[in-house]
Tab-separated table of C-alpha atoms in Angstrom:
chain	number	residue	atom	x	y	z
Z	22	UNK	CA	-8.477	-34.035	-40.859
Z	23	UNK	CA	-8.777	-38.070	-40.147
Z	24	UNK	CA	-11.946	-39.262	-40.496
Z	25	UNK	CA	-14.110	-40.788	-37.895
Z	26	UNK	CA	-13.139	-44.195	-39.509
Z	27	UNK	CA	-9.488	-43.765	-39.190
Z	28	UNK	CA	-7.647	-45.955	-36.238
Z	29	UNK	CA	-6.009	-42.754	-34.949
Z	30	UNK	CA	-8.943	-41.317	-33.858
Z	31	UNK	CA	-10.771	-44.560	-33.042
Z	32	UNK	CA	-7.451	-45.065	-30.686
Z	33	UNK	CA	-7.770	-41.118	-29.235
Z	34	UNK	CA	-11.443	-41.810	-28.784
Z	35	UNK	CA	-11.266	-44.767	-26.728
Z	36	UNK	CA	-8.108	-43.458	-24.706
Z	37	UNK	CA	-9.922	-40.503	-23.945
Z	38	UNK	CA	-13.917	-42.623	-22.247
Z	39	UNK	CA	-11.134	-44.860	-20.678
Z	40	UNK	CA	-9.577	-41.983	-18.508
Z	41	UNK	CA	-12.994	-40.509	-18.292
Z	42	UNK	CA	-14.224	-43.910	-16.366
Z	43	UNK	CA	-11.540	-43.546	-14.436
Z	44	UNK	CA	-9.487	-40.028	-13.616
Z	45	UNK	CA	-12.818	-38.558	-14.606
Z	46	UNK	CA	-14.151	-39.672	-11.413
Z	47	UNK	CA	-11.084	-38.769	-9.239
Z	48	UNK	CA	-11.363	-34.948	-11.057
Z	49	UNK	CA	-14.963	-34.616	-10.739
Z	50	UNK	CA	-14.275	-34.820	-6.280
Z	51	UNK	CA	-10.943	-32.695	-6.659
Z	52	UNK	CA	-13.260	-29.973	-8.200
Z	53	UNK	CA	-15.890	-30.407	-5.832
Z	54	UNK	CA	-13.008	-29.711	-2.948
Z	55	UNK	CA	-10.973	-27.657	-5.089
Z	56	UNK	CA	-14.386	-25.026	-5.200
Z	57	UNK	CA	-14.671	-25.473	-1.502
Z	58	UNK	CA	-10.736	-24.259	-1.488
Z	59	UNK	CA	-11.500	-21.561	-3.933
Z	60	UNK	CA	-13.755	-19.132	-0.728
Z	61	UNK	CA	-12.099	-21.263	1.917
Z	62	UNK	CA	-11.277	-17.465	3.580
Z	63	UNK	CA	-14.638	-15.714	2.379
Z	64	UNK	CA	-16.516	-18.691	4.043
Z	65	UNK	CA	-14.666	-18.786	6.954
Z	66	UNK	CA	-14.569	-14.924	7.676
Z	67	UNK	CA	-18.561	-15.243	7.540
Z	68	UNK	CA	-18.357	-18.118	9.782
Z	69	UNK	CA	-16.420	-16.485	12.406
Z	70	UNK	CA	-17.719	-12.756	11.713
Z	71	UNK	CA	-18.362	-12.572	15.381
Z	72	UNK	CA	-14.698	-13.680	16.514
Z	73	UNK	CA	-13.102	-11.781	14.238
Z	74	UNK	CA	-14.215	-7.765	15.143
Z	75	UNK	CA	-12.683	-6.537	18.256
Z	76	UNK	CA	-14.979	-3.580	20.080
Z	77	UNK	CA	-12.706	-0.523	20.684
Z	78	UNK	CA	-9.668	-1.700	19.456
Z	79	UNK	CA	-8.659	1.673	18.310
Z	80	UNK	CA	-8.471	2.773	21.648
Z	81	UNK	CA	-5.902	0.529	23.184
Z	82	UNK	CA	-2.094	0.089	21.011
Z	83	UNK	CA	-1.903	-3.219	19.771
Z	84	UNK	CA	0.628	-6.020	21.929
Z	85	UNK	CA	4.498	-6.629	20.509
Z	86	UNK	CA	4.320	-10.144	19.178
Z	87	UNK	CA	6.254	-11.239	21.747
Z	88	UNK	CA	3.604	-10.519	24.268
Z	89	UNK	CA	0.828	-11.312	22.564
Z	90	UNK	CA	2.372	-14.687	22.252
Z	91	UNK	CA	3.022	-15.215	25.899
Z	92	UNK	CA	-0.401	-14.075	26.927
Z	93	UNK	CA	-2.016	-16.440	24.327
Z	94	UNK	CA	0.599	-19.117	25.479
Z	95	UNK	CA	-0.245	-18.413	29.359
Z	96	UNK	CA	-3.764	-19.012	28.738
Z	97	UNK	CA	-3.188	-22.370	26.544
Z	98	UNK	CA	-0.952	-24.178	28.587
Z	99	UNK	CA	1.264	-26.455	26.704
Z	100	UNK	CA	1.185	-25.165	23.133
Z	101	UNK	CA	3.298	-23.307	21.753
Z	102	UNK	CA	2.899	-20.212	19.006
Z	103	UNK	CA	4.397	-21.128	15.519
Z	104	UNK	CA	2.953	-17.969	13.530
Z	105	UNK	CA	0.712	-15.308	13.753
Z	106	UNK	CA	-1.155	-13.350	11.151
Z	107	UNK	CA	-2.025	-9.852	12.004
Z	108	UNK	CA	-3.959	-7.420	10.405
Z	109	UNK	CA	-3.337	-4.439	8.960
Z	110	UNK	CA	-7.174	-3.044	10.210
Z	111	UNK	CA	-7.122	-2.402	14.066
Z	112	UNK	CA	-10.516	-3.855	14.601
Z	113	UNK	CA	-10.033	-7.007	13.501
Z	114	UNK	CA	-8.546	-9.873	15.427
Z	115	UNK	CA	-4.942	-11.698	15.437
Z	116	UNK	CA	-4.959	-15.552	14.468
Z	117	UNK	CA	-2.244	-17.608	16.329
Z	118	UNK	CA	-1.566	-21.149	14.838
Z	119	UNK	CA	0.374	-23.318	17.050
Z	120	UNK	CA	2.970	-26.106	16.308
Z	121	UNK	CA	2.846	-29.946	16.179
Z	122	UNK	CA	2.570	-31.763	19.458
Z	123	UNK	CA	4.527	-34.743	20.669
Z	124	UNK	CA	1.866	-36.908	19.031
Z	125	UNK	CA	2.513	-34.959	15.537
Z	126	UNK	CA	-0.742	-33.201	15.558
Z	127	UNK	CA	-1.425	-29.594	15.227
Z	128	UNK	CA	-4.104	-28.320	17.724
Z	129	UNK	CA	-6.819	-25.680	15.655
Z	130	UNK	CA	-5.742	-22.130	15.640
Z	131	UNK	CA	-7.292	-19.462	17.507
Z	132	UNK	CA	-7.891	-15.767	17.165
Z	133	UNK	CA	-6.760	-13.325	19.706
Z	134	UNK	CA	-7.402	-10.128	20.688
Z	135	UNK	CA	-4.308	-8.228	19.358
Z	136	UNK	CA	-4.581	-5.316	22.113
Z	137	UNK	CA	-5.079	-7.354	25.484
Z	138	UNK	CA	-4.220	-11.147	23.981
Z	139	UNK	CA	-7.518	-12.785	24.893
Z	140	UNK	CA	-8.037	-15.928	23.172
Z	141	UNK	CA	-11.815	-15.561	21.833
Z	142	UNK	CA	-11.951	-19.200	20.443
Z	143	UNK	CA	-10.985	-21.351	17.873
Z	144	UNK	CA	-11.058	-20.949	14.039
Z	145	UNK	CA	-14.411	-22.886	13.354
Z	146	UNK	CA	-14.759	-24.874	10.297
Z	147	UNK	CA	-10.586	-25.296	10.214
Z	148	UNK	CA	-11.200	-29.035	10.953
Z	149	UNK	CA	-13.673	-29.075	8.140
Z	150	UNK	CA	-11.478	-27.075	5.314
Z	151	UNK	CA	-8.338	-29.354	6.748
Z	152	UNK	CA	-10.031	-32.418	5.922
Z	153	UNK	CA	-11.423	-30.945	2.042
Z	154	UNK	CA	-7.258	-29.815	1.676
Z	155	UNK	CA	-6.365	-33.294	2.481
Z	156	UNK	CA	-9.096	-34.978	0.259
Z	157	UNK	CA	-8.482	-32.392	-2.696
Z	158	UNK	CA	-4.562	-33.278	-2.450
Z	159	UNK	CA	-4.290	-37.118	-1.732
Z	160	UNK	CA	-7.647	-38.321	-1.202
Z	161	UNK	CA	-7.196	-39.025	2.598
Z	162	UNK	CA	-5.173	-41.503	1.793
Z	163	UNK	CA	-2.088	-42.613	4.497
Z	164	UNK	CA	0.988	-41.111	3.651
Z	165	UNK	CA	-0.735	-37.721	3.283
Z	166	UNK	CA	2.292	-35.657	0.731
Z	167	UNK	CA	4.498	-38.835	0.606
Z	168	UNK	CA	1.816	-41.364	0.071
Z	169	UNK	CA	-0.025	-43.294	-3.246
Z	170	UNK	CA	-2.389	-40.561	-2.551
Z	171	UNK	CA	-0.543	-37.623	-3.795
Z	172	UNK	CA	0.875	-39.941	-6.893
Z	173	UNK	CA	-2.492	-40.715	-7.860
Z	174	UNK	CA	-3.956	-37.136	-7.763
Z	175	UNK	CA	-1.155	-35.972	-9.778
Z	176	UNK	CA	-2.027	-38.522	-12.089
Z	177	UNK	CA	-5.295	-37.455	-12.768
Z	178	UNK	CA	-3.921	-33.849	-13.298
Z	179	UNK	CA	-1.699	-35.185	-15.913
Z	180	UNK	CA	-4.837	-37.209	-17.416
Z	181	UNK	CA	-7.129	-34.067	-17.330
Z	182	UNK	CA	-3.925	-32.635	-19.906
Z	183	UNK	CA	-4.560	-35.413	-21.707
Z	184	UNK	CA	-8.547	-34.795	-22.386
Z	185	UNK	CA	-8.128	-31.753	-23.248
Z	186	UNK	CA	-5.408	-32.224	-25.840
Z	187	UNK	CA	-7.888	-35.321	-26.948
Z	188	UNK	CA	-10.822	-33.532	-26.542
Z	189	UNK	CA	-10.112	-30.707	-28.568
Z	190	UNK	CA	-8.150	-33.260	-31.639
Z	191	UNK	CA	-11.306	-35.437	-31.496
Z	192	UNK	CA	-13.256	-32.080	-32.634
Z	193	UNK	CA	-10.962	-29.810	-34.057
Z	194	UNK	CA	-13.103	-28.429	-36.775
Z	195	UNK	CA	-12.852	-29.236	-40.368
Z	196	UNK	CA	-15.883	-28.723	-42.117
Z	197	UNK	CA	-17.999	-27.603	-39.306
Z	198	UNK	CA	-17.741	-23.417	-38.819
Z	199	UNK	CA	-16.491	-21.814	-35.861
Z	200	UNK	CA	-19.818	-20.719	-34.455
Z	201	UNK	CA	-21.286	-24.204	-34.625
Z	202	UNK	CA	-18.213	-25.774	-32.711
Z	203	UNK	CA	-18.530	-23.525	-29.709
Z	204	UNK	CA	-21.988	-23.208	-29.636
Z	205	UNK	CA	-24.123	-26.381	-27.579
Z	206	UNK	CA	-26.763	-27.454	-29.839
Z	207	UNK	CA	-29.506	-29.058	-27.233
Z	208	UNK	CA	-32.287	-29.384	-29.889
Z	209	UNK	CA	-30.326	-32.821	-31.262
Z	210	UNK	CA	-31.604	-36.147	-29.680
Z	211	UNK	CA	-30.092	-38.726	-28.057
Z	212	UNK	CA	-26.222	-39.274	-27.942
Z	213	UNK	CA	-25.677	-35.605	-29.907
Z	214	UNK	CA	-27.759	-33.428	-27.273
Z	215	UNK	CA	-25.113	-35.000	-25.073
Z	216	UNK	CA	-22.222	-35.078	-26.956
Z	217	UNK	CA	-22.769	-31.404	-28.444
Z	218	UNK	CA	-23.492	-30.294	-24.321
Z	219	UNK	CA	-19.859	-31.977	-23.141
Z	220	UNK	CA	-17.796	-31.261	-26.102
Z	221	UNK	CA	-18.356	-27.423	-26.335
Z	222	UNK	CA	-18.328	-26.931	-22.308
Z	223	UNK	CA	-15.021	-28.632	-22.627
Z	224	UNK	CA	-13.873	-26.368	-25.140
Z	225	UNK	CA	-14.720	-23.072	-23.427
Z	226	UNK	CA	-13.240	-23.926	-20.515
Z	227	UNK	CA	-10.176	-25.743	-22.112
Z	228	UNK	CA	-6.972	-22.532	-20.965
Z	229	UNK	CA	-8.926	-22.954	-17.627
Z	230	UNK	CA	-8.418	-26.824	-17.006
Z	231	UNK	CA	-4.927	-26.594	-18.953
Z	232	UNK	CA	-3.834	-23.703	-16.550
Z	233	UNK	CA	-5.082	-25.853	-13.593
Z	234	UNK	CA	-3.764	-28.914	-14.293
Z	235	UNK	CA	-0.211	-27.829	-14.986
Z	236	UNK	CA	-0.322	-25.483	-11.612
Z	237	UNK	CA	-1.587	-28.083	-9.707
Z	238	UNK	CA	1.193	-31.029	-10.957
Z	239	UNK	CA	3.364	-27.903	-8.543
Z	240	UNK	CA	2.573	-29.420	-5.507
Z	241	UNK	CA	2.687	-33.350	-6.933
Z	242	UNK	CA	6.291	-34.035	-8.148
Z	243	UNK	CA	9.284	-32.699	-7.099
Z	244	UNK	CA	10.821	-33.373	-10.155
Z	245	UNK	CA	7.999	-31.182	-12.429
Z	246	UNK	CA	8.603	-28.022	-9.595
Z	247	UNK	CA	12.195	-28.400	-10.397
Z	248	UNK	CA	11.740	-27.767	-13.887
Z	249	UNK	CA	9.119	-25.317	-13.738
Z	250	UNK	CA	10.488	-23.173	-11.283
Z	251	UNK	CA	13.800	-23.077	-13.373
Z	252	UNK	CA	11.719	-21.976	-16.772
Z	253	UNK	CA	9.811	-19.457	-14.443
Z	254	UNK	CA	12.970	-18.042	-12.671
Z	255	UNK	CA	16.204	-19.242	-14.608
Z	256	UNK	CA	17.041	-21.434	-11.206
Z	257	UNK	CA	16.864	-24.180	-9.392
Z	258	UNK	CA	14.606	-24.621	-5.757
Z	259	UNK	CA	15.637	-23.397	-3.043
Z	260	UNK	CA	18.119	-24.388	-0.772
Z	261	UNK	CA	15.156	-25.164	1.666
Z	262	UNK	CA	14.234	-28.010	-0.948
Z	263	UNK	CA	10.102	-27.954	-2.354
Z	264	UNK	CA	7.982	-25.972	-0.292
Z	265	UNK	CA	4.935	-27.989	0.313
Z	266	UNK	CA	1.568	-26.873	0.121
Z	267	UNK	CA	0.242	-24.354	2.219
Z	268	UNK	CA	-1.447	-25.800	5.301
Z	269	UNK	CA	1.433	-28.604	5.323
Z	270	UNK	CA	4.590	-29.075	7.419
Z	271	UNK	CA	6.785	-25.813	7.323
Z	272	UNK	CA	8.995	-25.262	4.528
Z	273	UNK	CA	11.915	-25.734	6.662
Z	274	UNK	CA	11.288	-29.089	7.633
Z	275	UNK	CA	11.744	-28.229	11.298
Z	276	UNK	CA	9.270	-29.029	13.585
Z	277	UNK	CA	9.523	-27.370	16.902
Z	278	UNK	CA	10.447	-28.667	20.045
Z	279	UNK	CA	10.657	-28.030	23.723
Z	280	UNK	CA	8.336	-26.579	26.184
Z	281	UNK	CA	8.606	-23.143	26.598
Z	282	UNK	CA	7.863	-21.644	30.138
Z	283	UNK	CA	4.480	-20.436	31.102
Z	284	UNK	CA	3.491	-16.981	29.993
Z	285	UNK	CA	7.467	-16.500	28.884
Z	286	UNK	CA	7.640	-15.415	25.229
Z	287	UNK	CA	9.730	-17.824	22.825
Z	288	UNK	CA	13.347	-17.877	22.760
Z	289	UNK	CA	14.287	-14.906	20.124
Z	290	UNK	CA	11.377	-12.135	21.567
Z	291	UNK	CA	13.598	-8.704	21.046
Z	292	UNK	CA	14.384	-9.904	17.663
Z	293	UNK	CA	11.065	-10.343	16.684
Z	294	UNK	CA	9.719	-7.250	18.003
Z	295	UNK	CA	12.802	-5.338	16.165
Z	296	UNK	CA	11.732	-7.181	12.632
Z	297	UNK	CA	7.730	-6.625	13.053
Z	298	UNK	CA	8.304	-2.951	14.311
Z	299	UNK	CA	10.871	-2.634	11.095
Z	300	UNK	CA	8.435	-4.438	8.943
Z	301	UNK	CA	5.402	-2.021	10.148
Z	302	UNK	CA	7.683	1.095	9.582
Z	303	UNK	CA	8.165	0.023	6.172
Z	304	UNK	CA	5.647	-1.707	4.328
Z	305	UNK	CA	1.807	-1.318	4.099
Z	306	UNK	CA	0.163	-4.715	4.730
Z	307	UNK	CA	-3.146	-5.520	4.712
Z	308	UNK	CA	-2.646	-8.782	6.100
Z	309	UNK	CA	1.031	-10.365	7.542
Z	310	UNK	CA	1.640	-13.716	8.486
Z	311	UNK	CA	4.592	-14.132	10.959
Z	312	UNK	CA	6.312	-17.390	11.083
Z	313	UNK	CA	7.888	-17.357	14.926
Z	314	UNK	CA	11.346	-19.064	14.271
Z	315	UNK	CA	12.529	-22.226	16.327
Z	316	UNK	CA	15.647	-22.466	18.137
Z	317	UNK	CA	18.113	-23.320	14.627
Z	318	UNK	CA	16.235	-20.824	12.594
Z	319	UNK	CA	18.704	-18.421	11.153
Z	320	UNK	CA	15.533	-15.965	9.341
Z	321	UNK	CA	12.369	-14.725	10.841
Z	322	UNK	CA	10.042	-14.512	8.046
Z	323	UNK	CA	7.272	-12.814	6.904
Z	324	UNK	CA	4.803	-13.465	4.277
Z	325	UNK	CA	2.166	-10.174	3.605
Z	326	UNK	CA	-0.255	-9.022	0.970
Z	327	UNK	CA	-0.686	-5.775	0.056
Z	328	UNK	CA	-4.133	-3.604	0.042
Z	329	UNK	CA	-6.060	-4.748	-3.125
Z	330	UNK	CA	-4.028	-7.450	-3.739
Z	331	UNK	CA	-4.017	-11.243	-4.003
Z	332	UNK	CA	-0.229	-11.435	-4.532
Z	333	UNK	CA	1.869	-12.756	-1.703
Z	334	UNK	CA	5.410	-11.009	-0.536
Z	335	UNK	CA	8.098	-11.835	1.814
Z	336	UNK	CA	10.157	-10.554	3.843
Z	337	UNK	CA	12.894	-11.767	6.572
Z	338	UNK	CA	15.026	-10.565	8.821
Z	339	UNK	CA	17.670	-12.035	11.020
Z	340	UNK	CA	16.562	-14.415	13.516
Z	341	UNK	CA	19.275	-12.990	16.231
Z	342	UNK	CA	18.973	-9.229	15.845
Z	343	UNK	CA	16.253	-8.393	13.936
Z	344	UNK	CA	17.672	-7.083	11.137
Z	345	UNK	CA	16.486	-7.093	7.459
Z	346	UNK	CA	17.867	-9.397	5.114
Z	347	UNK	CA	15.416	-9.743	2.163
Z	348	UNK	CA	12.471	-7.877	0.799
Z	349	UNK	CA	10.663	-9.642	-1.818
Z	350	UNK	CA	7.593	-8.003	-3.124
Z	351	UNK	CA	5.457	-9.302	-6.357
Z	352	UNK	CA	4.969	-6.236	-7.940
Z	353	UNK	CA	9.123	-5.374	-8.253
Z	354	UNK	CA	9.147	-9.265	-10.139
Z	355	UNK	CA	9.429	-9.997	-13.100
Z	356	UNK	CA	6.318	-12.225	-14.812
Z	357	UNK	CA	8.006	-15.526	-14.143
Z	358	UNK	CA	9.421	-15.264	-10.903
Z	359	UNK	CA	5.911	-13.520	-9.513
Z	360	UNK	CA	4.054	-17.040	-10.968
Z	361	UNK	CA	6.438	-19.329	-9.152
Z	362	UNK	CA	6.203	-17.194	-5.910
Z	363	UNK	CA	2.504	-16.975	-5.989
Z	364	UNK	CA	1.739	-20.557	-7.863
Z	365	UNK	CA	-1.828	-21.010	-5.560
Z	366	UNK	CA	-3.031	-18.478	-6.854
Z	367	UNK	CA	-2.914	-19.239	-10.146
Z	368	UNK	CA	-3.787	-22.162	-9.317
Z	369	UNK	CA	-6.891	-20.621	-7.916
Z	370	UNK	CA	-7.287	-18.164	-10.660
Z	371	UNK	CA	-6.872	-15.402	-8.255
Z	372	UNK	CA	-2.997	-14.296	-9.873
Z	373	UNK	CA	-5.414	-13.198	-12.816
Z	374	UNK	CA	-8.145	-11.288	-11.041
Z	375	UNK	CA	-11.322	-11.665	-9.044
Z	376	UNK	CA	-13.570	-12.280	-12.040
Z	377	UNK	CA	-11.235	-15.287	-13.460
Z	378	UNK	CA	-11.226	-16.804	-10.019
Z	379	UNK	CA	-14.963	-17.060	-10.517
Z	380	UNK	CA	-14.435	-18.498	-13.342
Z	381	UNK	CA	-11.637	-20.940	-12.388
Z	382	UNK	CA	-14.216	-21.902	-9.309
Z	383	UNK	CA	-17.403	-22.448	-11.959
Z	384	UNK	CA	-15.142	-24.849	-13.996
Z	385	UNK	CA	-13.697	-27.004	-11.146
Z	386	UNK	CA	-17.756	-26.965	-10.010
Z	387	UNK	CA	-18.352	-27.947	-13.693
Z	388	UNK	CA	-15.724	-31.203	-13.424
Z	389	UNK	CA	-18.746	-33.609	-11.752
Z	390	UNK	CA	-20.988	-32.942	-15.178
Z	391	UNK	CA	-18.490	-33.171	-17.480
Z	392	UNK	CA	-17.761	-37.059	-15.725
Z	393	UNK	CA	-21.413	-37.498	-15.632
Z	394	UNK	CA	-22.183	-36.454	-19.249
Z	395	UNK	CA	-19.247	-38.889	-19.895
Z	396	UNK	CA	-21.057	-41.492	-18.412
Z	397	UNK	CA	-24.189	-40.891	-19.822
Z	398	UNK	CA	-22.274	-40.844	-23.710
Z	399	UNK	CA	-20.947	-44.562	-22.350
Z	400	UNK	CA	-23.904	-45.846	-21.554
Z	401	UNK	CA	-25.722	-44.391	-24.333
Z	402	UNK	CA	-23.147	-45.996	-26.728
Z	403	UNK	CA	-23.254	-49.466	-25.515
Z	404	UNK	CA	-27.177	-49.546	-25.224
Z	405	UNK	CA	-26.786	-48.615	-28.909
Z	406	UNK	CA	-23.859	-51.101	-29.381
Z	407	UNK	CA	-26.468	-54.178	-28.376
Z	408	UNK	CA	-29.052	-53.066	-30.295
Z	409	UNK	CA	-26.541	-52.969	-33.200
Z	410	UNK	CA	-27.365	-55.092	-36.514
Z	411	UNK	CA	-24.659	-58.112	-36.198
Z	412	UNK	CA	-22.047	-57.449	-38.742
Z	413	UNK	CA	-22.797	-53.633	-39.050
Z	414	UNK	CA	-19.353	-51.898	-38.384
Z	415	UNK	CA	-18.405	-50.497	-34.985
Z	416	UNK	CA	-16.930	-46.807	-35.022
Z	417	UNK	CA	-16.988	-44.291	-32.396
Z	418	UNK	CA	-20.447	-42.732	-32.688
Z	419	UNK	CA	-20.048	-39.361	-31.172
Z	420	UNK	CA	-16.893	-38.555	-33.707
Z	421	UNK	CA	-19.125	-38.244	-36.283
Z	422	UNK	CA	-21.277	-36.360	-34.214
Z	423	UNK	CA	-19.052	-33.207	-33.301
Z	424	UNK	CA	-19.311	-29.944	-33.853
């Protein structure tokens, strides 16, 4: 084990206050937003509780998607349905989401009434979540994916690797037993109270951060999907290229275009209805987006999730007749292939179970104290630093303080 003295550690030490004074501060707001992210849909279900129940639904047979698009579209003139996400419980209401304007913007979603079409309003709090997605991703910075913005946050993901692996060398224990390094000690003074409070915090929640951080690099270089998704699955991407993050641009690049007649259903409709009626026939969804294909789209596709579970499946079918193509479904997947097609929710600590995605949403909570204990240890050391006998000889105080 080096001792505190040694320039190795003195060298780790400062590396790892240097990125805390910086990335630390960067980490501490993704967390903040990356919680918010965590019950974006349990928050917004409360929020719209009285939007989402439809009175005597069971009474009337829910609308083709075909018509229920051209009723929403005849009552919203000049938008045009992109996907819908249906439920598989026929009391609760249809969410349409529409595609980009002429001015590239992408007016809020709405739900529907799945049996009649009646728009009953928009999706409140979307604006707000939209703007904590684009703060947690690239700090509202221009550019949004493409921009410094993205670069930077993906940064700071690599740097949070980088405590941890410093973190946990600056403390490994030597002579200190197990149950003293993972245990906070809060009766020490001073510097140690602190030191002991960050350091063991950071070690408990360590596979947390580490699992975080490498999910999260997904979505910021193309060149670290790449790789991953070819130790996951044995291949390369897609020939669709990297699927961006979900509440981005559609996977297939394309946005769509064209006005589509008033209360006329989209270019496609008897296709669609053959695929959802196929889809309903075989599979039991509890929830099912459907992503209404443009005029070059050779797949209608839809993304579901079965009762009880937080792992996403696809299906598509052929954009001209209707017919099935692929059925991809998590639980038929092999371990590696099921984490590259469901990578948000590991990143969300979901893929693992309800109680771990507690957990995953307490640690990115506990990112602001662990940058504010940080601080604290800074200060703390260069009060101590002035106060310091000239000629005494500097070391990193809170390495000999571990444990």
């Amino acid at each position: 084990m080096p001792s505190a003295f040694s320039p190795a550690r003195t060298v780790v030490f400062r590396l790892h206050w240097a990125l805390g004074l910086t990335a630390g501060l960067v980490l501490a707001l993704m967390g903040l937003t990356g919680a918010l992210m965590s019950y974006e849909e349990a928050i917004t279900a409360f929020v719209n509780r009285d939007r989402i129940q439809i009175s005597a639904a069971q009474d009337r047979p829910p609308l083709t998607p075909s018509a229920l698009t051209a009723r929403i579209e005849a009552q919203l003139l000049g938008q045009r349905v992109s996907a819908l996400t249906l439920s598989g419980d026929p009391v609760q209401s249809a969410v349409a989401r529409f595609a980009r304007d002429r001015a590239g913007g992408r007016p809020s979603p709405v739900y529907a009434d799945p049996t009649e079409g009646t728009v009953l309003g928009p999706v409140r709090l979307e604006a707000f979540f939209a703007t904590v997605r684009e703060l947690h991703r690239w700090l509202l910075l221009p550019g949004e994916g493409k921009g410094w913005g993205r670069t930077i946050t993906g940064a700071c993901a690599i740097a949070l690797l980088v405590f941890l692996g410093s973190g946990l060398y600056l403390r490994w224990p030597g002579r200190h037993r197990w149950r003293v390094w993972l245990r906070p000690n809060l009766a020490r003074p001073g510097r140690a109270r602190w030191w002991s409070l960050h350091a063991v915090a950071g070690t408990w929640l360590l596979p947390v951060y580490a699992v975080s951080a490498l999910s999260g690099l997904w979505w910021s270089y193309d060149w670290y999907r790449a790789g991953a998704t070819w130790l996951l699955t044995g291949q390369g991407l897609p020939a669709r290229a990297a699927e961006r993050a979900p509440g981005g641009k559609p996977p297939d690049g394309k946005a769509p275009d064209g006005k589509i007649p008033e209360g006329k259903a989209p270019e496609g409709t008897s296709a669609i209805d053959t695929a959802w009626a196929e889809f309903s026939a075989t599979h039991t969804a509890s929830v099912a987006t459907l992503s209404l294909p443009g005029k070059e789209a050779a797949a209608i596709r839809i993304r579901w999730y079965a009762p009880d579970s937080n792992l996403r499946n696809e299906a598509t079918y052929d954009a001209r007749t209707g017919a099935g193509l692929t059925d991809k479904r998590a639980a038929d997947a092999a371990l590696g292939p099921r984490l590259a097609d469901n990578m948000l929710e590991v990143h969300r600590g979901r893929f693992f179970g309800a109680p771990v995605a507690l957990l995953f949403c307490l640690a990115a909570l506990a990112l602001p104290g662990f940058f504010a204990t940080g601080l604290t240890l800074y200060l703390l050391r260069r009060r101590a630093g002035q106060r310091r006998v000239p000629g005494r000889a500097s070391r990193p105080a809170e390495a000999s303080v571990q444990g």
